[in-house]
PDB file of C-alpha atoms in Angstrom:
ATOM      1  CA  ASP A 184       0.000   0.000   0.000  1.00 57.00           C
ATOM      2  CA  ALA A 185       1.154   3.527  -0.712  1.00 64.00           C
ATOM      3  CA  GLY A 186       2.067   5.647   2.243  1.00 93.00           C
ATOM      4  CA  ILE A 187       4.602   6.098   4.969  1.00 96.00           C
ATOM      5  CA  THR A 188       5.232   3.336   7.480  1.00 96.00           C
ATOM      6  CA  GLN A 189       7.278   3.183  10.631  1.00 97.00           C
ATOM      7  CA  SER A 190       8.599   0.103  12.354  1.00 96.00           C
ATOM      8  CA  PRO A 191       8.482  -1.090  14.984  1.00 97.00           C
ATOM      9  CA  ARG A 192       5.382   0.547  16.460  1.00 96.00           C
ATOM     10  CA  TYR A 193       6.560  -0.199  20.002  1.00 97.00           C
ATOM     11  CA  LYS A 194      10.043  -0.882  21.315  1.00 98.00           C
ATOM     12  CA  ILE A 195      11.526  -1.401  24.748  1.00 98.00           C
ATOM     13  CA  THR A 196      15.294  -1.328  25.002  1.00 97.00           C
ATOM     14  CA  GLU A 197      17.931  -1.100  27.687  1.00 97.00           C
ATOM     15  CA  THR A 198      20.180   1.829  28.421  1.00 98.00           C
ATOM     16  CA  GLY A 199      23.347   1.698  26.335  1.00 98.00           C
ATOM     17  CA  ARG A 200      21.966  -0.481  23.570  1.00 98.00           C
ATOM     18  CA  GLN A 201      21.853   0.566  19.947  1.00 98.00           C
ATOM     19  CA  VAL A 202      18.402   0.734  18.419  1.00 98.00           C
ATOM     20  CA  THR A 203      17.257   1.617  14.915  1.00 98.00           C
ATOM     21  CA  LEU A 204      13.854   2.960  14.004  1.00 98.00           C
ATOM     22  CA  MET A 205      12.776   2.423  10.435  1.00 98.00           C
ATOM     23  CA  CYS A 206      10.828   4.710   8.122  1.00 98.00           C
ATOM     24  CA  HIS A 207       9.711   3.796   4.612  1.00 98.00           C
ATOM     25  CA  GLN A 208       7.684   5.831   2.116  1.00 97.00           C
ATOM     26  CA  THR A 209       6.308   4.706  -1.215  1.00 95.00           C
ATOM     27  CA  TRP A 210       5.771   8.097  -2.881  1.00 93.00           C
ATOM     28  CA  SER A 211       9.417   8.834  -3.785  1.00 91.00           C
ATOM     29  CA  HIS A 212       9.134  12.076  -1.823  1.00 95.00           C
ATOM     30  CA  SER A 213      12.364  14.036  -1.754  1.00 94.00           C
ATOM     31  CA  TYR A 214      12.127  15.272   1.837  1.00 96.00           C
ATOM     32  CA  MET A 215      12.004  13.094   4.939  1.00 97.00           C
ATOM     33  CA  PHE A 216      11.980  14.102   8.593  1.00 97.00           C
ATOM     34  CA  TRP A 217      12.373  12.599  12.053  1.00 98.00           C
ATOM     35  CA  TYR A 218      10.685  14.124  15.114  1.00 98.00           C
ATOM     36  CA  ARG A 219      10.319  13.227  18.728  1.00 98.00           C
ATOM     37  CA  GLN A 220       7.211  14.146  20.694  1.00 97.00           C
ATOM     38  CA  ASP A 221       7.316  14.629  24.443  1.00 94.00           C
ATOM     39  CA  LEU A 222       4.811  16.116  26.850  1.00 85.00           C
ATOM     40  CA  GLY A 223       5.482  19.804  27.240  1.00 78.00           C
ATOM     41  CA  HIS A 224       7.736  20.009  24.180  1.00 80.00           C
ATOM     42  CA  GLY A 225       5.513  19.303  21.213  1.00 86.00           C
ATOM     43  CA  LEU A 226       7.223  17.881  18.128  1.00 94.00           C
ATOM     44  CA  ARG A 227      10.924  18.603  17.893  1.00 96.00           C
ATOM     45  CA  LEU A 228      12.896  18.041  14.717  1.00 96.00           C
ATOM     46  CA  ILE A 229      15.799  15.618  15.103  1.00 98.00           C
ATOM     47  CA  TYR A 230      17.124  15.296  11.543  1.00 97.00           C
ATOM     48  CA  TYR A 231      15.834  15.878   8.053  1.00 97.00           C
ATOM     49  CA  SER A 232      16.877  14.964   4.542  1.00 96.00           C
ATOM     50  CA  ALA A 233      16.290  16.842   1.290  1.00 94.00           C
ATOM     51  CA  ALA A 234      17.279  13.899  -0.936  1.00 94.00           C
ATOM     52  CA  ALA A 235      19.194  10.645  -0.900  1.00 94.00           C
ATOM     53  CA  ASP A 236      22.652  11.090   0.658  1.00 93.00           C
ATOM     54  CA  ILE A 237      21.742  14.596   1.939  1.00 95.00           C
ATOM     55  CA  THR A 238      20.942  14.953   5.633  1.00 96.00           C
ATOM     56  CA  ASP A 239      20.960  17.856   8.060  1.00 95.00           C
ATOM     57  CA  LYS A 240      20.524  18.445  11.763  1.00 95.00           C
ATOM     58  CA  GLY A 241      17.334  19.666  13.299  1.00 95.00           C
ATOM     59  CA  GLU A 242      16.694  21.106  16.761  1.00 93.00           C
ATOM     60  CA  VAL A 243      17.704  18.089  18.878  1.00 96.00           C
ATOM     61  CA  PRO A 244      20.206  15.887  16.948  1.00 97.00           C
ATOM     62  CA  ASP A 245      22.519  14.844  19.795  1.00 97.00           C
ATOM     63  CA  GLY A 246      22.587  11.094  20.399  1.00 97.00           C
ATOM     64  CA  TYR A 247      21.017  10.255  17.036  1.00 98.00           C
ATOM     65  CA  VAL A 248      22.393   9.183  13.674  1.00 98.00           C
ATOM     66  CA  VAL A 249      20.597   9.040  10.327  1.00 98.00           C
ATOM     67  CA  SER A 250      21.376   7.826   6.847  1.00 96.00           C
ATOM     68  CA  ARG A 251      19.572   7.954   3.544  1.00 97.00           C
ATOM     69  CA  SER A 252      21.114   5.712   0.942  1.00 96.00           C
ATOM     70  CA  LYS A 253      17.757   5.228  -0.822  1.00 95.00           C
ATOM     71  CA  THR A 254      15.058   7.828  -1.404  1.00 96.00           C
ATOM     72  CA  GLU A 255      12.366   5.699   0.206  1.00 96.00           C
ATOM     73  CA  ASN A 256      14.114   4.851   3.475  1.00 97.00           C
ATOM     74  CA  PHE A 257      15.269   7.070   6.332  1.00 98.00           C
ATOM     75  CA  PRO A 258      16.375   5.049   9.377  1.00 98.00           C
ATOM     76  CA  LEU A 259      17.068   6.721  12.721  1.00 98.00           C
ATOM     77  CA  THR A 260      19.660   5.122  14.994  1.00 98.00           C
ATOM     78  CA  LEU A 261      20.195   5.716  18.675  1.00 98.00           C
ATOM     79  CA  GLU A 262      23.788   4.624  19.063  1.00 95.00           C
ATOM     80  CA  SER A 263      23.699   4.248  22.855  1.00 97.00           C
ATOM     81  CA  ALA A 264      20.169   4.696  24.145  1.00 98.00           C
ATOM     82  CA  THR A 265      19.544   6.787  27.258  1.00 98.00           C
ATOM     83  CA  ARG A 266      16.398   7.122  29.377  1.00 97.00           C
ATOM     84  CA  SER A 267      15.998  10.698  28.155  1.00 97.00           C
ATOM     85  CA  GLN A 268      15.414   9.291  24.668  1.00 98.00           C
ATOM     86  CA  THR A 269      12.207   7.617  25.817  1.00 98.00           C
ATOM     87  CA  SER A 270       9.667   9.258  23.557  1.00 98.00           C
ATOM     88  CA  VAL A 271       7.298   8.855  20.643  1.00 97.00           C
ATOM     89  CA  TYR A 272       9.137   9.184  17.341  1.00 98.00           C
ATOM     90  CA  PHE A 273       7.445  10.326  14.144  1.00 98.00           C
ATOM     91  CA  CYS A 274       8.710  10.127  10.610  1.00 98.00           C
ATOM     92  CA  ALA A 275       7.338  12.339   7.830  1.00 97.00           C
ATOM     93  CA  SER A 276       7.864  12.892   4.126  1.00 96.00           C
ATOM     94  CA  SER A 277       6.997  15.575   1.600  1.00 94.00           C
ATOM     95  CA  ASP A 278       7.396  16.155  -2.099  1.00 88.00           C
ATOM     96  CA  GLY A 279       9.590  19.227  -2.117  1.00 79.00           C
ATOM     97  CA  THR A 280       7.919  21.957  -0.079  1.00 74.00           C
ATOM     98  CA  HIS A 281       4.452  20.531  -0.509  1.00 84.00           C
ATOM     99  CA  LYS A 282       2.254  18.934   2.112  1.00 91.00           C
ATOM    100  CA  ALA A 283       3.979  16.711   4.678  1.00 94.00           C
ATOM    101  CA  PHE A 284       2.599  13.282   5.589  1.00 94.00           C
ATOM    102  CA  PHE A 285       3.305  11.490   8.831  1.00 95.00           C
ATOM    103  CA  GLY A 286       3.739   7.897   9.881  1.00 95.00           C
ATOM    104  CA  GLN A 287       1.854   6.434  12.854  1.00 94.00           C
ATOM    105  CA  GLY A 288       4.788   6.791  15.204  1.00 96.00           C
ATOM    106  CA  THR A 289       7.096   4.527  17.198  1.00 97.00           C
ATOM    107  CA  ARG A 290       6.773   4.492  20.967  1.00 97.00           C
ATOM    108  CA  LEU A 291      10.259   3.889  22.377  1.00 98.00           C
ATOM    109  CA  THR A 292      10.910   3.132  26.032  1.00 98.00           C
ATOM    110  CA  VAL A 293      14.473   3.013  27.335  1.00 98.00           C
ATOM    111  CA  VAL A 294      14.777   1.216  30.670  1.00 97.00           C
TER     112      VAL A 294
ATOM    113  CA  LYS B 478      16.179  30.432  14.568  1.00 88.00           C
ATOM    114  CA  GLN B 479      12.521  29.914  13.718  1.00 92.00           C
ATOM    115  CA  GLU B 480      10.204  29.715  16.712  1.00 94.00           C
ATOM    116  CA  VAL B 481       6.540  28.798  16.436  1.00 96.00           C
ATOM    117  CA  THR B 482       4.057  29.595  19.194  1.00 97.00           C
ATOM    118  CA  GLN B 483       0.453  28.495  19.552  1.00 97.00           C
ATOM    119  CA  ILE B 484      -2.014  30.200  21.838  1.00 92.00           C
ATOM    120  CA  PRO B 485      -3.976  29.058  23.751  1.00 92.00           C
ATOM    121  CA  ALA B 486      -2.403  25.792  24.885  1.00 94.00           C
ATOM    122  CA  ALA B 487      -5.845  24.415  25.680  1.00 95.00           C
ATOM    123  CA  LEU B 488      -9.383  25.441  24.845  1.00 96.00           C
ATOM    124  CA  SER B 489     -12.771  24.111  25.900  1.00 97.00           C
ATOM    125  CA  VAL B 490     -15.933  25.218  24.095  1.00 97.00           C
ATOM    126  CA  PRO B 491     -19.569  24.113  23.916  1.00 97.00           C
ATOM    127  CA  GLU B 492     -20.754  22.323  20.810  1.00 97.00           C
ATOM    128  CA  GLY B 493     -21.835  24.623  17.995  1.00 97.00           C
ATOM    129  CA  GLU B 494     -19.494  27.464  18.838  1.00 97.00           C
ATOM    130  CA  ASN B 495     -17.193  29.019  16.252  1.00 97.00           C
ATOM    131  CA  LEU B 496     -13.584  29.221  17.377  1.00 96.00           C
ATOM    132  CA  VAL B 497     -10.171  30.497  16.356  1.00 97.00           C
ATOM    133  CA  LEU B 498      -6.793  28.922  17.034  1.00 97.00           C
ATOM    134  CA  ASN B 499      -3.692  31.064  16.744  1.00 97.00           C
ATOM    135  CA  CYS B 500      -0.196  30.393  15.476  1.00 98.00           C
ATOM    136  CA  SER B 501       2.699  32.846  15.329  1.00 98.00           C
ATOM    137  CA  PHE B 502       6.213  32.491  13.957  1.00 97.00           C
ATOM    138  CA  THR B 503       9.323  34.618  14.282  1.00 96.00           C
ATOM    139  CA  ASP B 504      10.924  34.337  10.828  1.00 93.00           C
ATOM    140  CA  SER B 505       8.665  35.417   7.954  1.00 92.00           C
ATOM    141  CA  ALA B 506      10.910  33.806   5.304  1.00 92.00           C
ATOM    142  CA  ILE B 507       8.765  30.701   4.936  1.00 93.00           C
ATOM    143  CA  TYR B 508       7.616  28.530   2.044  1.00 93.00           C
ATOM    144  CA  ASN B 509       4.333  27.514   3.597  1.00 94.00           C
ATOM    145  CA  LEU B 510       2.408  26.844   6.769  1.00 96.00           C
ATOM    146  CA  GLN B 511       0.517  23.658   7.477  1.00 97.00           C
ATOM    147  CA  TRP B 512      -2.164  22.877  10.056  1.00 97.00           C
ATOM    148  CA  PHE B 513      -2.425  19.352  11.472  1.00 97.00           C
ATOM    149  CA  ARG B 514      -4.767  17.487  13.745  1.00 97.00           C
ATOM    150  CA  GLN B 515      -3.601  14.839  16.211  1.00 96.00           C
ATOM    151  CA  ASP B 516      -5.914  12.516  18.099  1.00 95.00           C
ATOM    152  CA  PRO B 517      -4.651  10.972  21.358  1.00 90.00           C
ATOM    153  CA  GLY B 518      -2.113   8.213  20.723  1.00 88.00           C
ATOM    154  CA  LYS B 519      -2.284   8.715  16.972  1.00 90.00           C
ATOM    155  CA  GLY B 520      -0.225  10.232  14.200  1.00 91.00           C
ATOM    156  CA  LEU B 521      -0.713  13.627  12.564  1.00 95.00           C
ATOM    157  CA  THR B 522      -3.330  14.294   9.917  1.00 94.00           C
ATOM    158  CA  SER B 523      -2.837  17.229   7.571  1.00 94.00           C
ATOM    159  CA  LEU B 524      -5.773  19.651   7.517  1.00 97.00           C
ATOM    160  CA  LEU B 525      -4.715  22.616   5.413  1.00 96.00           C
ATOM    161  CA  LEU B 526      -1.584  23.883   3.686  1.00 96.00           C
ATOM    162  CA  ILE B 527      -1.139  27.574   2.877  1.00 96.00           C
ATOM    163  CA  GLN B 528       1.647  28.583   0.524  1.00 93.00           C
ATOM    164  CA  SER B 529       3.540  31.769   1.364  1.00 92.00           C
ATOM    165  CA  SER B 530       1.906  33.562  -1.581  1.00 93.00           C
ATOM    166  CA  GLN B 531      -1.612  32.706  -0.385  1.00 94.00           C
ATOM    167  CA  ARG B 532      -3.775  34.449   2.193  1.00 95.00           C
ATOM    168  CA  GLU B 533      -6.143  31.636   3.101  1.00 96.00           C
ATOM    169  CA  GLN B 534      -7.303  28.111   2.459  1.00 96.00           C
ATOM    170  CA  THR B 535     -10.652  26.496   3.174  1.00 97.00           C
ATOM    171  CA  SER B 536     -11.769  22.921   3.646  1.00 96.00           C
ATOM    172  CA  GLY B 537     -15.311  22.300   4.807  1.00 97.00           C
ATOM    173  CA  ARG B 538     -15.803  23.948   8.201  1.00 97.00           C
ATOM    174  CA  LEU B 539     -12.121  24.861   8.434  1.00 98.00           C
ATOM    175  CA  ASN B 540     -10.544  28.080   7.226  1.00 98.00           C
ATOM    176  CA  ALA B 541      -6.880  28.918   7.681  1.00 97.00           C
ATOM    177  CA  SER B 542      -5.412  32.352   7.078  1.00 97.00           C
ATOM    178  CA  LEU B 543      -1.832  33.488   6.750  1.00 97.00           C
ATOM    179  CA  ASP B 544      -0.298  36.925   7.290  1.00 96.00           C
ATOM    180  CA  LYS B 545       3.328  36.287   6.509  1.00 93.00           C
ATOM    181  CA  SER B 546       4.524  39.832   7.153  1.00 92.00           C
ATOM    182  CA  SER B 547       3.224  39.804  10.718  1.00 95.00           C
ATOM    183  CA  GLY B 548       4.166  36.167  11.301  1.00 96.00           C
ATOM    184  CA  ARG B 549       0.658  34.968  12.091  1.00 97.00           C
ATOM    185  CA  SER B 550      -1.810  32.312  11.060  1.00 98.00           C
ATOM    186  CA  THR B 551      -5.254  31.435  12.348  1.00 98.00           C
ATOM    187  CA  LEU B 552      -7.356  28.316  12.034  1.00 97.00           C
ATOM    188  CA  TYR B 553     -11.076  29.037  12.159  1.00 98.00           C
ATOM    189  CA  ILE B 554     -13.424  26.159  12.954  1.00 98.00           C
ATOM    190  CA  ALA B 555     -17.088  26.824  12.298  1.00 98.00           C
ATOM    191  CA  ALA B 556     -19.934  25.174  14.187  1.00 97.00           C
ATOM    192  CA  SER B 557     -17.669  23.009  16.331  1.00 97.00           C
ATOM    193  CA  GLN B 558     -18.607  19.393  17.052  1.00 97.00           C
ATOM    194  CA  PRO B 559     -17.444  16.911  19.727  1.00 97.00           C
ATOM    195  CA  GLY B 560     -15.603  15.044  16.965  1.00 97.00           C
ATOM    196  CA  ASP B 561     -13.394  18.109  16.506  1.00 97.00           C
ATOM    197  CA  SER B 562     -11.836  17.425  19.913  1.00 97.00           C
ATOM    198  CA  ALA B 563      -8.119  16.853  19.301  1.00 97.00           C
ATOM    199  CA  THR B 564      -4.796  18.656  19.423  1.00 97.00           C
ATOM    200  CA  TYR B 565      -4.228  21.095  16.571  1.00 98.00           C
ATOM    201  CA  LEU B 566      -0.675  21.844  15.502  1.00 97.00           C
ATOM    202  CA  CYS B 567       0.721  24.376  13.093  1.00 97.00           C
ATOM    203  CA  ALA B 568       4.064  23.955  11.343  1.00 97.00           C
ATOM    204  CA  VAL B 569       6.071  26.341   9.178  1.00 96.00           C
ATOM    205  CA  ARG B 570       8.315  25.272   6.327  1.00 94.00           C
ATOM    206  CA  ASN B 571      11.492  27.335   6.298  1.00 90.00           C
ATOM    207  CA  GLN B 572      13.322  28.216   3.137  1.00 83.00           C
ATOM    208  CA  GLY B 573      16.050  25.807   4.220  1.00 83.00           C
ATOM    209  CA  GLY B 574      13.511  22.985   4.104  1.00 87.00           C
ATOM    210  CA  LYS B 575      12.968  22.482   7.820  1.00 92.00           C
ATOM    211  CA  LEU B 576       9.436  21.911   9.086  1.00 94.00           C
ATOM    212  CA  ILE B 577       9.098  23.480  12.553  1.00 95.00           C
ATOM    213  CA  PHE B 578       6.127  22.885  14.839  1.00 96.00           C
ATOM    214  CA  GLY B 579       4.361  24.841  17.518  1.00 96.00           C
ATOM    215  CA  GLN B 580       3.410  23.044  20.718  1.00 95.00           C
ATOM    216  CA  GLY B 581      -0.214  22.710  19.770  1.00 96.00           C
ATOM    217  CA  THR B 582      -3.619  23.693  21.082  1.00 97.00           C
ATOM    218  CA  GLU B 583      -5.642  20.981  22.806  1.00 96.00           C
ATOM    219  CA  LEU B 584      -9.281  21.500  21.874  1.00 97.00           C
ATOM    220  CA  SER B 585     -12.200  20.004  23.749  1.00 97.00           C
ATOM    221  CA  VAL B 586     -15.714  20.456  22.368  1.00 97.00           C
ATOM    222  CA  LYS B 587     -18.382  19.646  24.964  1.00 97.00           C
ATOM    223  CA  PRO B 588     -21.744  18.204  23.872  1.00 95.00           C
TER     224      PRO B 588
END
């Protein structure tokens, strides 16, 4: 089905472990984004990408790594998870500067 | 640095009332502004997108306006219904490609 999908939907991991959140879109949109959503902070931009092999930092990039070797995929890696990274993570895509579409989110708990 | 503010943070109205949600941004050099709706525990649904050259957009009972020079947008909801209860978020698309969100307005429409 066309759209933007995130996996997994729920993840529990231990402090210090590496974890990767996946994002896949079927529209061939040029732009992709990663956000985290926390109570009291709204959605904060972690990283974004304007095209394959082009990524840039957002508002809160520390502790996260991204890559974009293919247009349709934009994985987000927490290299050494911390409890402060417990959050709901949203991926989004847009065709240039047109409307952005969001995935259903990944709820990550770091224990 | 672009900052987006939404006032009020929460709003409770009786069914049938017309209401206005506000969004302001500090940097007027934007491509567009988008309004989203988020239901509890769910992803974001796009409501309206206003390009920087436009003044307003309408969809059903929703009307969004944009005054780029003053850094303001409003979302007008006519004849509110309990099903409109959700969090409404605005986001601005900077000329660098970033999509920056406000913290949202939590709307409750009472039957």
